[in-house]
Short mmCIF file of C-alpha atoms in Angstrom, two decimals:
data_model
loop_
_atom_site.label_atom_id
_atom_site.label_comp_id
_atom_site.label_asym_id
_atom_site.label_seq_id
_atom_site.Cartn_x
_atom_site.Cartn_y
_atom_site.Cartn_z
CA UNK A 1 58.14 -19.99 -76.41
CA UNK A 2 55.68 -19.49 -79.25
CA UNK A 3 54.85 -15.97 -78.02
CA UNK A 4 58.46 -14.90 -78.57
CA UNK A 5 58.76 -16.51 -81.98
CA UNK A 6 55.59 -15.02 -83.49
CA UNK A 7 55.40 -11.27 -84.22
CA UNK A 8 52.46 -9.10 -83.07
CA UNK A 9 51.12 -9.04 -86.64
CA UNK A 10 50.40 -12.78 -86.44
CA UNK A 11 48.22 -12.35 -83.36
CA UNK A 12 46.41 -9.46 -84.98
CA UNK A 13 45.81 -11.57 -88.11
CA UNK A 14 44.19 -14.31 -85.99
CA UNK A 15 41.99 -11.69 -84.32
CA UNK A 16 40.90 -10.29 -87.70
CA UNK A 17 40.22 -13.78 -89.08
CA UNK A 18 37.78 -14.55 -86.25
CA UNK A 19 36.25 -11.09 -86.62
CA UNK A 20 35.62 -11.78 -90.31
CA UNK A 21 33.92 -15.06 -89.40
CA UNK A 22 31.63 -13.14 -87.04
CA UNK A 23 30.80 -10.73 -89.86
CA UNK A 24 30.05 -13.57 -92.30
CA UNK A 25 27.67 -15.17 -89.76
CA UNK A 26 25.80 -11.90 -89.25
CA UNK A 27 26.91 -11.34 -85.65
CA UNK A 28 28.93 -8.18 -86.28
CA UNK A 29 26.74 -5.17 -87.09
CA UNK A 30 29.09 -2.24 -86.44
CA UNK A 31 26.38 0.43 -86.29
CA UNK A 32 26.77 1.32 -82.60
CA UNK A 33 30.24 1.12 -81.05
CA UNK A 34 30.94 1.30 -77.33
CA UNK A 35 34.41 2.00 -75.96
CA UNK A 36 35.78 1.59 -72.46
CA UNK A 37 39.00 0.78 -70.63
CA UNK A 38 39.97 -1.27 -67.59
CA UNK A 39 43.07 -2.01 -65.52
CA UNK A 40 45.67 -4.79 -65.57
CA UNK A 41 48.06 -4.88 -62.62
CA UNK A 42 51.63 -4.98 -63.90
CA UNK A 43 54.04 -7.72 -62.90
CA UNK A 44 56.21 -5.17 -61.10
CA UNK A 45 56.44 -3.48 -57.72
CA UNK A 46 56.70 0.12 -56.60
CA UNK A 47 59.72 -0.92 -54.53
CA UNK A 48 61.67 -1.39 -57.75
CA UNK A 49 61.21 2.18 -58.97
CA UNK A 50 64.25 4.07 -60.20
CA UNK A 51 64.88 7.69 -61.08
CA UNK A 52 64.80 8.05 -64.87
CA UNK A 53 67.75 10.42 -65.26
CA UNK A 54 70.21 8.98 -62.73
CA UNK A 55 68.95 5.33 -62.60
CA UNK A 56 69.08 5.74 -58.82
CA UNK A 57 66.84 3.41 -56.81
CA UNK A 58 63.81 4.97 -55.18
CA UNK A 59 64.93 4.04 -51.66
CA UNK A 60 68.32 5.69 -52.15
CA UNK A 61 66.54 8.76 -53.50
CA UNK A 62 64.37 8.94 -50.36
CA UNK A 63 67.40 8.49 -48.10
CA UNK A 64 69.04 11.54 -49.64
CA UNK A 65 65.90 13.60 -49.06
CA UNK A 66 65.73 12.39 -45.46
CA UNK A 67 69.38 13.26 -44.85
CA UNK A 68 68.78 16.75 -46.25
CA UNK A 69 65.86 17.08 -43.80
CA UNK A 70 68.10 16.18 -40.84
CA UNK A 71 67.05 12.52 -40.46
CA UNK A 72 69.53 9.69 -40.04
CA UNK A 73 69.48 7.82 -43.42
CA UNK A 74 70.50 4.57 -41.68
CA UNK A 75 67.33 4.55 -39.55
CA UNK A 76 64.97 2.69 -41.87
CA UNK A 77 61.90 3.24 -39.72
CA UNK A 78 62.49 6.98 -39.54
CA UNK A 79 63.10 7.17 -43.27
CA UNK A 80 59.86 5.28 -43.99
CA UNK A 81 57.96 7.62 -41.68
CA UNK A 82 59.52 10.61 -43.43
CA UNK A 83 58.67 9.23 -46.88
CA UNK A 84 55.09 8.51 -45.86
CA UNK A 85 54.37 12.07 -44.74
CA UNK A 86 56.87 14.20 -46.62
CA UNK A 87 55.28 17.26 -48.30
CA UNK A 88 55.05 17.35 -52.04
CA UNK A 89 55.44 13.60 -52.43
CA UNK A 90 54.40 12.55 -55.91
CA UNK A 91 55.28 9.45 -57.88
CA UNK A 92 55.47 10.83 -61.39
CA UNK A 93 55.90 8.76 -64.54
CA UNK A 94 58.10 11.55 -65.90
CA UNK A 95 60.50 11.14 -62.98
CA UNK A 96 60.36 7.42 -62.10
CA UNK A 97 60.21 4.09 -63.93
CA UNK A 98 60.28 0.46 -62.89
CA UNK A 99 63.65 -1.20 -63.42
CA UNK A 100 62.11 -4.55 -64.42
CA UNK A 101 59.17 -3.28 -66.50
CA UNK A 102 59.76 0.25 -67.82
CA UNK A 103 56.52 0.15 -69.87
CA UNK A 104 54.32 -0.13 -66.76
CA UNK A 105 52.88 3.20 -65.60
CA UNK A 106 52.27 4.58 -62.15
CA UNK A 107 48.60 5.28 -61.55
CA UNK A 108 46.22 5.76 -58.65
CA UNK A 109 43.14 3.53 -58.87
CA UNK A 110 40.45 3.43 -56.17
CA UNK A 111 42.68 5.03 -53.55
CA UNK A 112 45.67 2.77 -54.27
CA UNK A 113 48.84 3.67 -56.15
CA UNK A 114 50.16 0.85 -58.32
CA UNK A 115 51.91 0.01 -61.57
CA UNK A 116 49.35 -0.82 -64.25
CA UNK A 117 48.55 -1.31 -67.92
CA UNK A 118 45.29 -0.07 -69.39
CA UNK A 119 43.46 -2.31 -71.92
CA UNK A 120 40.73 -0.75 -74.04
CA UNK A 121 37.96 -2.51 -75.98
CA UNK A 122 35.84 -1.17 -78.83
CA UNK A 123 32.70 -3.32 -78.76
CA UNK A 124 29.77 -3.80 -81.10
CA UNK A 125 26.81 -2.83 -78.90
CA UNK A 126 24.34 -5.12 -80.68
CA UNK A 127 26.29 -8.39 -80.43
CA UNK A 128 29.01 -7.80 -77.83
CA UNK A 129 31.80 -8.70 -80.28
CA UNK A 130 35.09 -6.87 -79.74
CA UNK A 131 36.01 -4.92 -82.88
CA UNK A 132 39.34 -3.60 -81.65
CA UNK A 133 41.46 -4.39 -78.58
CA UNK A 134 44.60 -2.55 -77.57
CA UNK A 135 46.69 -1.30 -74.66
CA UNK A 136 46.50 2.48 -74.34
CA UNK A 137 48.68 4.83 -72.33
CA UNK A 138 47.88 4.24 -68.67
CA UNK A 139 49.18 7.65 -67.61
CA UNK A 140 46.75 9.57 -69.83
CA UNK A 141 43.07 10.34 -69.53
CA UNK A 142 40.58 8.20 -71.46
CA UNK A 143 39.42 11.25 -73.40
CA UNK A 144 42.83 11.85 -75.00
CA UNK A 145 42.80 11.03 -78.75
CA UNK A 146 39.32 9.46 -78.63
CA UNK A 147 38.41 10.52 -82.23
CA UNK A 148 41.60 8.89 -83.52
CA UNK A 149 40.74 5.58 -81.82
CA UNK A 150 37.20 5.70 -83.20
CA UNK A 151 38.66 6.36 -86.64
CA UNK A 152 40.88 3.29 -86.23
CA UNK A 153 37.80 1.21 -85.33
CA UNK A 154 36.07 2.58 -88.44
CA UNK A 155 39.00 1.41 -90.57
CA UNK A 156 38.71 -2.10 -89.09
CA UNK A 157 35.05 -2.24 -90.06
CA UNK A 158 35.73 -0.96 -93.58
CA UNK A 159 38.28 -3.75 -94.08
CA UNK A 160 35.50 -6.24 -93.36
CA UNK A 161 32.81 -4.46 -95.41
CA UNK A 162 33.44 -1.58 -97.76
CA UNK A 163 31.30 1.44 -96.94
CA UNK A 164 30.42 0.30 -93.41
CA UNK A 165 29.90 3.36 -91.23
CA UNK A 166 29.58 3.78 -87.47
CA UNK A 167 26.41 5.64 -86.53
CA UNK A 168 26.88 6.23 -82.80
CA UNK A 169 29.66 6.16 -80.19
CA UNK A 170 28.86 5.11 -76.61
CA UNK A 171 31.19 5.69 -73.64
CA UNK A 172 31.19 6.71 -69.98
CA UNK A 173 31.84 10.20 -68.68
CA UNK A 174 35.63 9.70 -68.56
CA UNK A 175 35.66 9.96 -72.36
CA UNK A 176 33.72 13.22 -72.49
CA UNK A 177 35.38 16.44 -73.54
CA UNK A 178 34.16 19.37 -75.55
CA UNK A 179 36.76 18.83 -78.26
CA UNK A 180 35.82 15.15 -78.60
CA UNK A 181 32.11 15.92 -78.88
CA UNK A 182 32.66 18.54 -81.58
CA UNK A 183 35.08 16.40 -83.62
CA UNK A 184 32.92 13.26 -83.48
CA UNK A 185 29.81 15.16 -84.47
CA UNK A 186 31.65 16.76 -87.38
CA UNK A 187 32.47 13.23 -88.54
CA UNK A 188 28.73 12.48 -88.64
CA UNK A 189 28.57 10.36 -85.47
CA UNK A 190 25.93 10.39 -82.77
CA UNK A 191 27.68 10.99 -79.42
CA UNK A 192 26.13 9.12 -76.47
CA UNK A 193 28.53 10.11 -73.68
CA UNK A 194 27.53 11.48 -70.29
CA UNK A 195 28.88 14.94 -69.44
CA UNK A 196 30.46 14.78 -65.99
CA UNK A 197 31.47 18.46 -66.03
CA UNK A 198 28.11 19.94 -67.02
CA UNK A 199 27.47 21.36 -63.53
CA UNK A 200 30.59 23.53 -63.57
CA UNK A 201 30.81 24.40 -67.26
CA UNK A 202 29.90 28.02 -68.09
CA UNK A 203 28.17 27.43 -71.41
CA UNK A 204 27.14 31.04 -71.86
CA UNK A 205 30.81 31.91 -72.45
CA UNK A 206 31.27 29.29 -75.16
CA UNK A 207 30.91 30.00 -78.90
CA UNK A 208 27.54 29.18 -80.41
CA UNK A 209 28.88 26.18 -82.34
CA UNK A 210 30.17 24.55 -79.15
CA UNK A 211 26.92 25.24 -77.28
CA UNK A 212 24.98 23.61 -80.11
CA UNK A 213 27.31 20.59 -80.02
CA UNK A 214 26.74 20.12 -76.28
CA UNK A 215 22.98 20.51 -76.68
CA UNK A 216 22.94 17.95 -79.48
CA UNK A 217 24.96 15.51 -77.36
CA UNK A 218 22.53 15.91 -74.43
CA UNK A 219 19.57 15.25 -76.71
CA UNK A 220 21.27 12.13 -78.05
CA UNK A 221 21.94 10.90 -74.50
CA UNK A 222 18.35 11.50 -73.37
CA UNK A 223 16.74 9.99 -76.46
CA UNK A 224 15.15 6.54 -76.47
CA UNK A 225 18.03 5.09 -78.46
CA UNK A 226 20.60 6.79 -76.25
CA UNK A 227 19.10 5.44 -73.02
CA UNK A 228 18.96 1.95 -74.53
CA UNK A 229 22.61 2.14 -75.59
CA UNK A 230 23.69 3.30 -72.13
CA UNK A 231 21.93 0.31 -70.60
CA UNK A 232 23.70 -1.97 -73.06
CA UNK A 233 27.05 -0.40 -72.21
CA UNK A 234 27.27 -2.19 -68.90
CA UNK A 235 25.92 -5.40 -70.37
CA UNK A 236 28.17 -5.66 -73.43
CA UNK A 237 31.38 -3.80 -72.60
CA UNK A 238 31.73 -4.69 -68.93
CA UNK A 239 30.94 -8.33 -69.73
CA UNK A 240 33.91 -8.50 -72.10
CA UNK A 241 36.28 -7.28 -69.36
CA UNK A 242 34.73 -9.66 -66.82
CA UNK A 243 35.30 -12.68 -69.10
CA UNK A 244 38.81 -11.71 -70.24
CA UNK A 245 40.32 -10.15 -67.11
CA UNK A 246 38.48 -11.72 -64.19
CA UNK A 247 37.37 -15.15 -65.45
CA UNK A 248 40.27 -15.35 -67.90
CA UNK A 249 42.90 -14.61 -65.26
CA UNK A 250 44.39 -11.52 -66.88
CA UNK A 251 43.56 -9.01 -64.17
CA UNK A 252 47.15 -9.35 -62.91
CA UNK A 253 49.83 -9.63 -65.56
CA UNK A 254 52.34 -12.47 -65.54
CA UNK A 255 54.33 -10.98 -68.42
CA UNK A 256 56.48 -7.90 -68.63
CA UNK A 257 56.69 -5.43 -71.47
CA UNK A 258 53.99 -3.79 -73.53
CA UNK A 259 54.62 -5.93 -76.62
CA UNK A 260 54.30 -9.25 -74.75
CA UNK A 261 51.18 -8.15 -72.91
CA UNK A 262 49.62 -6.79 -76.11
CA UNK A 263 50.09 -10.18 -77.78
CA UNK A 264 48.41 -12.04 -74.95
CA UNK A 265 45.54 -9.56 -74.67
CA UNK A 266 44.81 -9.64 -78.42
CA UNK A 267 44.78 -13.44 -78.35
CA UNK A 268 42.46 -13.41 -75.31
CA UNK A 269 40.02 -11.09 -77.08
CA UNK A 270 40.17 -13.32 -80.16
CA UNK A 271 39.16 -16.29 -77.97
CA UNK A 272 36.33 -14.20 -76.53
CA UNK A 273 35.03 -13.45 -80.03
CA UNK A 274 35.42 -17.13 -80.93
CA UNK A 275 33.19 -18.05 -78.00
CA UNK A 276 30.50 -15.78 -79.47
CA UNK A 277 30.75 -17.70 -82.76
CA UNK A 278 30.65 -21.10 -81.04
CA UNK A 279 27.59 -20.07 -79.05
CA UNK A 280 25.80 -19.22 -82.29
CA UNK A 281 26.82 -22.43 -84.07
CA UNK A 282 26.61 -25.01 -81.28
CA UNK A 283 24.67 -23.33 -78.47
CA UNK A 284 27.65 -23.20 -76.07
CA UNK A 285 30.69 -20.96 -76.14
CA UNK A 286 32.84 -22.37 -73.33
CA UNK A 287 33.96 -25.81 -72.15
CA UNK A 288 31.99 -25.45 -68.92
CA UNK A 289 28.85 -24.57 -70.85
CA UNK A 290 29.44 -27.50 -73.24
CA UNK A 291 29.73 -29.92 -70.32
CA UNK A 292 26.58 -28.50 -68.73
CA UNK A 293 24.66 -28.77 -72.01
CA UNK A 294 25.89 -32.36 -72.55
CA UNK A 295 24.75 -33.33 -69.05
CA UNK A 296 21.36 -31.73 -69.63
CA UNK A 297 20.92 -33.52 -72.94
CA UNK A 298 21.94 -36.85 -71.37
CA UNK A 299 19.39 -36.35 -68.59
CA UNK A 300 16.68 -35.49 -71.10
CA UNK A 301 17.44 -38.64 -73.13
CA UNK A 302 17.37 -40.75 -69.94
CA UNK A 303 13.99 -39.37 -68.88
CA UNK A 304 12.63 -39.89 -72.40
CA UNK A 305 13.80 -43.50 -72.28
CA UNK A 306 12.09 -44.05 -68.92
CA UNK A 307 8.87 -42.51 -70.24
CA UNK A 308 9.05 -44.81 -73.27
CA UNK A 309 9.38 -47.88 -71.07
CA UNK A 310 6.48 -46.69 -68.88
CA UNK A 311 4.19 -46.49 -71.89
CA UNK A 312 5.22 -49.95 -73.13
CA UNK A 313 4.80 -51.79 -69.80
CA UNK A 314 1.51 -52.99 -68.26
CA UNK A 315 -0.34 -50.82 -65.78
CA UNK A 316 0.79 -52.83 -62.73
CA UNK A 317 4.45 -52.16 -63.70
CA UNK A 318 4.14 -48.38 -63.54
CA UNK A 319 6.71 -48.30 -60.73
CA UNK A 320 9.45 -49.34 -63.20
CA UNK A 321 11.60 -46.20 -62.58
CA UNK A 322 11.58 -46.97 -58.87
CA UNK A 323 12.68 -50.53 -59.58
CA UNK A 324 15.57 -49.24 -61.70
CA UNK A 325 16.85 -47.03 -58.93
CA UNK A 326 16.23 -49.33 -55.91
CA UNK A 327 18.95 -51.85 -54.92
CA UNK A 328 18.44 -55.50 -55.71
CA UNK A 329 17.02 -57.62 -52.90
CA UNK A 330 17.73 -61.29 -52.32
CA UNK A 331 14.66 -63.58 -52.42
CA UNK A 332 13.23 -64.55 -49.04
CA UNK A 333 13.73 -68.22 -47.98
#
């Protein structure tokens, strides 16, 4: 398969080539960058978990716990009931891994525990183009190492245009932390991130510099520009995930391994950026849109042709369109 033959650097080079074309056409601004993550269901099951140290299967591990609790390990129904309600049950990534896909991480999403990967997009808020796409650690919070990922996005922009600087960073409340706000502001960036812990934070106990950083972030969020960027966050960032994961069929992975999935996701984001370029050049960015536009143009040409014939025919032949559409009748005897 071509995916196995080509290294990840080749896929990244294709992504950067399309990104450069967006920059040359004026679509990529890079002044306001939004960042968000989503979920890809791994091609693996929780039933295939194994203990990291002993390589023991999860079911055998539970049977030993049940036997120690005085339950017959051969009674599958009793063991399942014990495992469902046993105290202190926790599926930890430090303790368990999947035997078929060790890179997949255990996570609880919307009340359901599953094995997942976490894709993350850094998006230009003015055009919707994806500046950087990657798979981040699914077992860590979104706020971990946020300044480093923004710095990586800044490097991508500087490769396209020397001296290009990000002015503002937009994200949801999962990316907010006091350390992130302070570090991003020290780098000269406007932080437009909602503070989900403001109601329980005791600001009067914080140093003055940190209180000023939080106050500055709140002012940026409540400003006219900040409110506009937060409205665009759902429009630009969520749309990219909807096209790539939901419409593009990547919500559930068919590959295993972080490297393989990273290749496919980078190529999918490159195609998404290419659709932005095609929409600018030709007015349609997808095959379905191209077919719809072609049908509309054909209908417009047909109506124009009918109107031309109407103007060229005598008045008593004004029902010419009806004659074109009505079936032919045989002459009466």
